[in-house]
Amino acid sequence: MNASAPLKFGIGASVLRREDAPLITGRGRYTSDVTPPGTLHALVLRAAMAHARFTVSGLDDARALPGVRLIWTAEDIADVAGLPCEARPRQVDGTKVEPPEHPVLAKGVVRHVGDPIAFVVADSVAAARDAIEAIAVDYDGLPAVVDTAAALAPDAALVWPERGSNLAFELGSGDAAATDAAFAKAAKVVRLDLVNNRVVANYMETRAAIGEYDPATGRYTLTASTQGGHSIRDLVAKKMLGIDPARLRVVTPDVGGGFGTKTFVYGEYPLVLKAAEALGAPVKWVAERNDHFVIDAHGRDNVTTIELALDADARFLAVRVDLVAAMGAYLHQFGPYIPHGGVSMTPGLYDIGAMHVRVRGVYTNTTPVDAYRGAGRPEAAYAIERIVDLAGRETGLGPLEIRRRNFIRPDQLPYRTLTGRLYDTGEFSGHLDRAVERADLAGFPARRAASAEKGLWRGLGLASYVEACAFPGSEEANLVLNDDGSATLFIGTQTNGQGHATAYAQVIAAHVGLDVSKIETVQGDTDRVRKGEGTGGSRSIPLGAASVEIASKLLAQQIKEIAADRLEASAADIELVEGAARVVGTDRAMTLVEVAAAAPDKEKLEAHGEFVQEECTYPNGTHVCEVEIDPETGVAKVVGYTIVDDFGVTVNPVLLAGQVHGGVVQSVGQALLEHTVYDAEGQLLTATFLDYCMPRADDMAPIAFETRNVPSTTNMLGIKGAGEAGTVGALPAVMNAVVDALDHGCGIRHVDMPATPARLWAAIAAA
């Protein structure tokens, strides 16, 4: 794929990321690189047991150590409220979900390994560590529950004994009576019990936070690695500190990955702010990797039973889902919404007659669970695509025909699903057919035979997915033409590796006629950017670029009007090209520097765009995966991968490919390698990279990727969003390939993730 040079192309061009040079040459500026003068350093003493009453001693001795400035336990921060849970959907009994208190520092009881007990500030990290080692914590152990499937057992240990059960909530949707009736008349019923394994969002940059306080103004500044400063500001200020959000500024420098987990408020944020106020100096906390493993929200971790009812022609009559989702020890910020919202995508791309879903969230003595790349949609796609694949096997139709027979047809669009989702556009059979062609399914039998000659079992898996992106909401952009003829965009999304500045510059360039190298994007500062909803749910380009489009068109029109007045022409006859305003068909022109100087007032050099979206976008596509399994060792290897996606209009193909590739690799990691393992007492056994297996380059095959786009109707650019799509399609595609290889080799038709060598070897040995 060729990149443009010079960087001057608009929408649709493969412009290389402008952000890369400083990041890959060590000149990036992450939160941990920021150290204001006089900075003090903080560490957190965390629980070593998963469930226990505790007492703390040795605080006076620890406070007396050289360089120690402050040690707080829960009673010292009574004015700081607990972490907020913003997702409180209505349950089946009509009541709203009621979260228990999630204290910033534990109050006499810890409920998972890593629960914070004390906050220490010192002149150096070493001095803070010495203080932590001097503090004694006496534990009175309590029974722990860590198994999601067993959390509701009558004899299960209770995370919150006063609640009488580990049931955090029960939600439901669909028509139970209609679903039961459809199952009663079904010619065939297929059932699967699935585990969607817990994973850790292992971004390259661990979280960090710096608190500052200005006594002259009474304002705080939080510098932190986030996915959106405005929501962090509002929650920390209003719900935790009880102050006007105007008194808190949140600054986010470069961010080294987020995957959803940096969207949330964490206890270290109010702690560094209050400590900075108390000590009259900046306070800095940087997570070590073992902090990250036990305190940052985990992802996935649910157990699902899914049933599919088919008629005599193998058409889908109904789907029934019973999902148990681990919430961890507390209800995290959006925790309850992830399984609830995600399961609404269970219908997938299929025309289904009836559906009923039950979702139960359960407490366990583990790190809380929240959004992780895809946030419920990969889980839903995994369930429906696994059961559809099994139905294809059991009916004898195979994976292609069973899907084609049940896809929503183009003439049915727009299509309202049984869970209320409104699919606007798409050609689902089209991308399936193209993926089959591109992946050369006709040649698969020969490839399988070649693998067999080497003693390997080759499997083919596919998944046709749809996901909800760019959830209803708004984004705004402010665009300014500067005196030097460059432009500056102020926007409230927050890049954490996607390349937003490049993509937004392409949208601006298409209207203002500037080279993208002359367009700066300002984000990550709540004082400089008025509002914003941050980055998550693949929203930044569908909503963010739409607001940039509005602002760009308005600024372009204002520039044309200024130029028209000076050039004695109609604004309709002015074109903006190569940094100049020119009368079409003539040599009469003025540079944008001259336009800026000629503006009657500075307001004419600024434009505001706000875009409000009422419905989600729905990217969709087909993934085809081939794996080889060595039956002697259980090792599964991805040996072929093909994707045909519909993302609507593409702003930048090379950035798009990068997002898709990254998402696929993350799901390959979950499917084959990654596993968050607790022992029976709640100790995290995979708390370092020595034990938690991450995917590497040699775990993947080259990815053949192309788009077959149908523009979205939810925004004027036709964009559907792509940041999470790779994870959604890859989970079921990889596991369907694994199961196909096992079925062909020894008759196994189900295995759970992760399909590690040990798990596959044991399954093969037992077959």
Tab-separated table of C-alpha atoms in Angstrom, residues 358-575:
chain	number	residue	atom	x	y	z
A	358	ARG	CA	-31.117	-13.690	30.275
A	359	VAL	CA	-28.030	-11.920	31.605
A	360	ARG	CA	-26.837	-12.375	35.167
A	361	GLY	CA	-23.888	-10.502	36.595
A	362	VAL	CA	-22.060	-12.145	39.472
A	363	TYR	CA	-19.599	-10.989	42.092
A	364	THR	CA	-16.330	-12.878	42.442
A	365	ASN	CA	-13.192	-12.174	44.482
A	366	THR	CA	-11.335	-10.991	41.406
A	367	THR	CA	-10.332	-7.742	39.735
A	368	PRO	CA	-13.425	-5.912	38.414
A	369	VAL	CA	-14.392	-6.451	34.781
A	370	ASP	CA	-15.304	-3.712	32.324
A	371	ALA	CA	-14.970	-2.757	28.658
A	372	TYR	CA	-12.137	-4.336	26.688
A	373	ARG	CA	-11.696	-3.830	22.952
A	374	GLY	CA	-15.131	-4.618	21.535
A	375	ALA	CA	-16.854	-4.423	24.939
A	376	GLY	CA	-19.490	-7.127	24.700
A	377	ARG	CA	-19.730	-7.324	20.916
A	378	PRO	CA	-16.915	-9.898	20.496
A	379	GLU	CA	-18.631	-12.005	23.142
A	380	ALA	CA	-21.938	-11.830	21.249
A	381	ALA	CA	-20.331	-12.593	17.888
A	382	TYR	CA	-18.461	-15.487	19.440
A	383	ALA	CA	-21.675	-17.033	20.731
A	384	ILE	CA	-23.773	-16.707	17.576
A	385	GLU	CA	-21.003	-17.621	15.130
A	386	ARG	CA	-19.973	-20.685	17.117
A	387	ILE	CA	-23.562	-21.983	17.289
A	388	VAL	CA	-24.206	-21.231	13.610
A	389	ASP	CA	-21.065	-23.129	12.670
A	390	LEU	CA	-22.155	-26.084	14.785
A	391	ALA	CA	-25.602	-25.972	13.175
A	392	GLY	CA	-23.933	-26.120	9.775
A	393	ARG	CA	-22.096	-29.276	10.828
A	394	GLU	CA	-25.094	-30.972	12.391
A	395	THR	CA	-27.466	-30.231	9.497
A	396	GLY	CA	-24.882	-31.191	6.909
A	397	LEU	CA	-25.252	-27.838	5.144
A	398	GLY	CA	-21.790	-26.659	6.117
A	399	PRO	CA	-20.694	-23.207	7.268
A	400	LEU	CA	-21.372	-21.381	3.995
A	401	GLU	CA	-24.867	-22.538	3.098
A	402	ILE	CA	-26.212	-22.287	6.647
A	403	ARG	CA	-25.182	-18.625	6.696
A	404	ARG	CA	-26.374	-17.743	3.204
A	405	ARG	CA	-29.749	-19.320	3.926
A	406	ASN	CA	-30.298	-17.200	7.026
A	407	PHE	CA	-28.627	-13.859	6.281
A	408	ILE	CA	-30.705	-10.695	6.373
A	409	ARG	CA	-31.272	-9.827	2.708
A	410	PRO	CA	-30.395	-6.397	1.270
A	411	ASP	CA	-34.073	-5.793	0.469
A	412	GLN	CA	-34.885	-6.173	4.184
A	413	LEU	CA	-32.680	-3.221	5.127
A	414	PRO	CA	-33.044	-1.109	7.157
A	415	TYR	CA	-33.673	-3.992	9.529
A	416	ARG	CA	-34.721	-3.810	13.166
A	417	THR	CA	-33.398	-6.783	15.135
A	418	LEU	CA	-35.299	-8.496	17.909
A	419	THR	CA	-33.039	-6.718	20.392
A	420	GLY	CA	-33.829	-3.291	18.945
A	421	ARG	CA	-30.725	-2.673	16.841
A	422	LEU	CA	-31.350	-0.927	13.503
A	423	TYR	CA	-29.026	-2.112	10.723
A	424	ASP	CA	-29.062	0.537	8.018
A	425	THR	CA	-26.893	-0.798	5.187
A	426	GLY	CA	-24.867	-3.817	4.147
A	427	GLU	CA	-24.521	-6.670	1.672
A	428	PHE	CA	-23.791	-9.611	3.914
A	429	SER	CA	-23.767	-12.410	1.353
A	430	GLY	CA	-21.544	-10.239	-0.808
A	431	HIS	CA	-18.662	-10.022	1.640
A	432	LEU	CA	-19.031	-13.709	2.484
A	433	ASP	CA	-18.776	-14.649	-1.193
A	434	ARG	CA	-15.793	-12.363	-1.736
A	435	ALA	CA	-14.017	-13.735	1.342
A	436	VAL	CA	-14.556	-17.284	0.087
A	437	GLU	CA	-13.000	-16.311	-3.223
A	438	ARG	CA	-10.112	-14.344	-1.725
A	439	ALA	CA	-9.288	-17.120	0.759
A	440	ASP	CA	-9.371	-19.736	-2.021
A	441	LEU	CA	-11.715	-22.108	-0.248
A	442	ALA	CA	-11.749	-24.213	-3.393
A	443	GLY	CA	-8.103	-25.014	-2.730
A	444	PHE	CA	-8.586	-25.892	0.935
A	445	PRO	CA	-8.873	-29.687	0.471
A	446	ALA	CA	-5.462	-29.710	-1.186
A	447	ARG	CA	-3.985	-27.603	1.622
A	448	ARG	CA	-5.534	-29.926	4.199
A	449	ALA	CA	-4.008	-32.929	2.449
A	450	ALA	CA	-0.604	-31.228	2.358
A	451	SER	CA	-0.812	-30.562	6.097
A	452	ALA	CA	-1.790	-34.166	6.739
A	453	GLU	CA	1.347	-35.328	4.959
A	454	LYS	CA	3.303	-33.426	7.618
A	455	GLY	CA	1.280	-35.045	10.406
A	456	LEU	CA	-0.768	-31.886	11.036
A	457	TRP	CA	-4.527	-31.370	11.219
A	458	ARG	CA	-5.676	-28.377	9.179
A	459	GLY	CA	-8.915	-26.582	9.973
A	460	LEU	CA	-10.954	-23.884	8.256
A	461	GLY	CA	-13.092	-21.448	10.215
A	462	LEU	CA	-15.136	-18.485	9.185
A	463	ALA	CA	-17.245	-15.905	10.925
A	464	SER	CA	-19.587	-13.311	9.486
A	465	TYR	CA	-19.988	-10.578	12.068
A	466	VAL	CA	-21.706	-7.275	12.687
A	467	GLU	CA	-20.987	-4.906	15.541
A	468	ALA	CA	-22.545	-1.769	16.938
A	469	CYS	CA	-20.184	1.220	16.875
A	470	ALA	CA	-20.268	4.958	17.428
A	471	PHE	CA	-23.021	4.796	19.997
A	472	PRO	CA	-25.552	7.650	20.033
A	473	GLY	CA	-23.993	10.844	21.287
A	474	SER	CA	-22.239	13.937	20.037
A	475	GLU	CA	-18.819	15.337	19.281
A	476	GLU	CA	-17.717	18.834	18.462
A	477	ALA	CA	-14.782	20.334	16.617
A	478	ASN	CA	-13.359	23.842	16.652
A	479	LEU	CA	-11.158	24.735	13.697
A	480	VAL	CA	-8.964	27.831	13.484
A	481	LEU	CA	-7.011	29.314	10.566
A	482	ASN	CA	-3.788	30.698	12.041
A	483	ASP	CA	-1.879	33.802	10.983
A	484	ASP	CA	0.816	31.696	9.315
A	485	GLY	CA	-1.722	29.945	7.092
A	486	SER	CA	-1.762	26.723	9.079
A	487	ALA	CA	-4.853	25.363	10.817
A	488	THR	CA	-5.451	24.058	14.324
A	489	LEU	CA	-8.204	21.637	15.255
A	490	PHE	CA	-9.491	21.403	18.821
A	491	ILE	CA	-11.454	18.209	19.458
A	492	GLY	CA	-12.497	16.139	22.465
A	493	THR	CA	-11.709	12.668	21.198
A	494	GLN	CA	-8.476	11.172	22.510
A	495	THR	CA	-6.049	9.241	20.369
A	496	ASN	CA	-4.241	6.357	22.016
A	497	GLY	CA	-2.558	4.965	18.938
A	498	GLN	CA	-5.195	5.132	16.203
A	499	GLY	CA	-3.868	8.039	14.129
A	500	HIS	CA	-6.706	10.515	14.663
A	501	ALA	CA	-4.592	13.577	13.907
A	502	THR	CA	-3.777	12.223	10.460
A	503	ALA	CA	-7.357	11.206	9.662
A	504	TYR	CA	-8.835	14.496	10.853
A	505	ALA	CA	-6.241	16.426	8.853
A	506	GLN	CA	-7.339	14.557	5.732
A	507	VAL	CA	-10.939	15.644	6.279
A	508	ILE	CA	-9.843	19.256	6.778
A	509	ALA	CA	-7.499	19.179	3.787
A	510	ALA	CA	-10.325	18.103	1.509
A	511	HIS	CA	-12.157	21.381	2.179
A	512	VAL	CA	-9.573	23.982	3.206
A	513	GLY	CA	-6.940	23.080	0.625
A	514	LEU	CA	-4.075	22.693	3.084
A	515	ASP	CA	-1.352	20.084	3.095
A	516	VAL	CA	-2.062	17.809	6.058
A	517	SER	CA	1.388	18.627	7.453
A	518	LYS	CA	0.105	22.154	8.141
A	519	ILE	CA	-2.813	20.992	10.269
A	520	GLU	CA	-2.331	20.506	14.012
A	521	THR	CA	-4.745	18.623	16.258
A	522	VAL	CA	-5.130	19.666	19.891
A	523	GLN	CA	-6.742	17.178	22.234
A	524	GLY	CA	-6.247	15.915	25.751
A	525	ASP	CA	-6.655	19.203	27.624
A	526	THR	CA	-9.993	20.109	29.152
A	527	ASP	CA	-8.979	23.768	29.441
A	528	ARG	CA	-8.186	24.073	25.726
A	529	VAL	CA	-10.945	21.816	24.394
A	530	ARG	CA	-14.395	22.863	25.568
A	531	LYS	CA	-16.121	19.483	25.548
A	532	GLY	CA	-15.710	15.957	24.288
A	533	GLU	CA	-16.803	12.390	24.819
A	534	GLY	CA	-13.397	10.807	24.358
A	535	THR	CA	-12.483	7.709	22.390
A	536	GLY	CA	-14.203	4.366	22.749
A	537	GLY	CA	-16.663	2.193	20.878
A	538	SER	CA	-15.020	3.059	17.530
A	539	ARG	CA	-16.670	6.492	17.726
A	540	SER	CA	-13.858	8.913	16.970
A	541	ILE	CA	-14.009	8.839	13.181
A	542	PRO	CA	-17.788	8.391	12.691
A	543	LEU	CA	-18.646	11.173	15.151
A	544	GLY	CA	-15.373	13.071	15.424
A	545	ALA	CA	-14.688	13.250	11.700
A	546	ALA	CA	-18.316	14.211	11.079
A	547	SER	CA	-17.934	17.203	13.405
A	548	VAL	CA	-14.630	18.044	11.691
A	549	GLU	CA	-16.414	17.854	8.336
A	550	ILE	CA	-18.995	20.390	9.492
A	551	ALA	CA	-16.358	22.755	10.882
A	552	SER	CA	-14.173	22.379	7.779
A	553	LYS	CA	-16.993	23.246	5.402
A	554	LEU	CA	-17.904	26.282	7.477
A	555	LEU	CA	-14.314	27.526	7.711
A	556	ALA	CA	-13.822	26.973	3.990
A	557	GLN	CA	-16.886	29.073	3.246
A	558	GLN	CA	-15.666	31.860	5.543
A	559	ILE	CA	-12.241	31.823	3.870
A	560	LYS	CA	-13.875	32.027	0.454
A	561	GLU	CA	-15.958	35.001	1.523
A	562	ILE	CA	-12.895	36.884	2.799
A	563	ALA	CA	-10.961	36.094	-0.375
A	564	ALA	CA	-13.901	36.952	-2.620
A	565	ASP	CA	-14.128	40.398	-1.066
A	566	ARG	CA	-10.424	41.102	-1.718
A	567	LEU	CA	-10.312	39.479	-5.153
A	568	GLU	CA	-13.568	41.106	-6.260
A	569	ALA	CA	-15.214	37.823	-7.095
A	570	SER	CA	-18.118	35.712	-5.948
A	571	ALA	CA	-17.426	33.301	-3.102
A	572	ALA	CA	-18.911	30.599	-5.323
A	573	ASP	CA	-16.032	31.155	-7.773
A	574	ILE	CA	-13.285	30.702	-5.166
A	575	GLU	CA	-11.463	27.392	-4.814
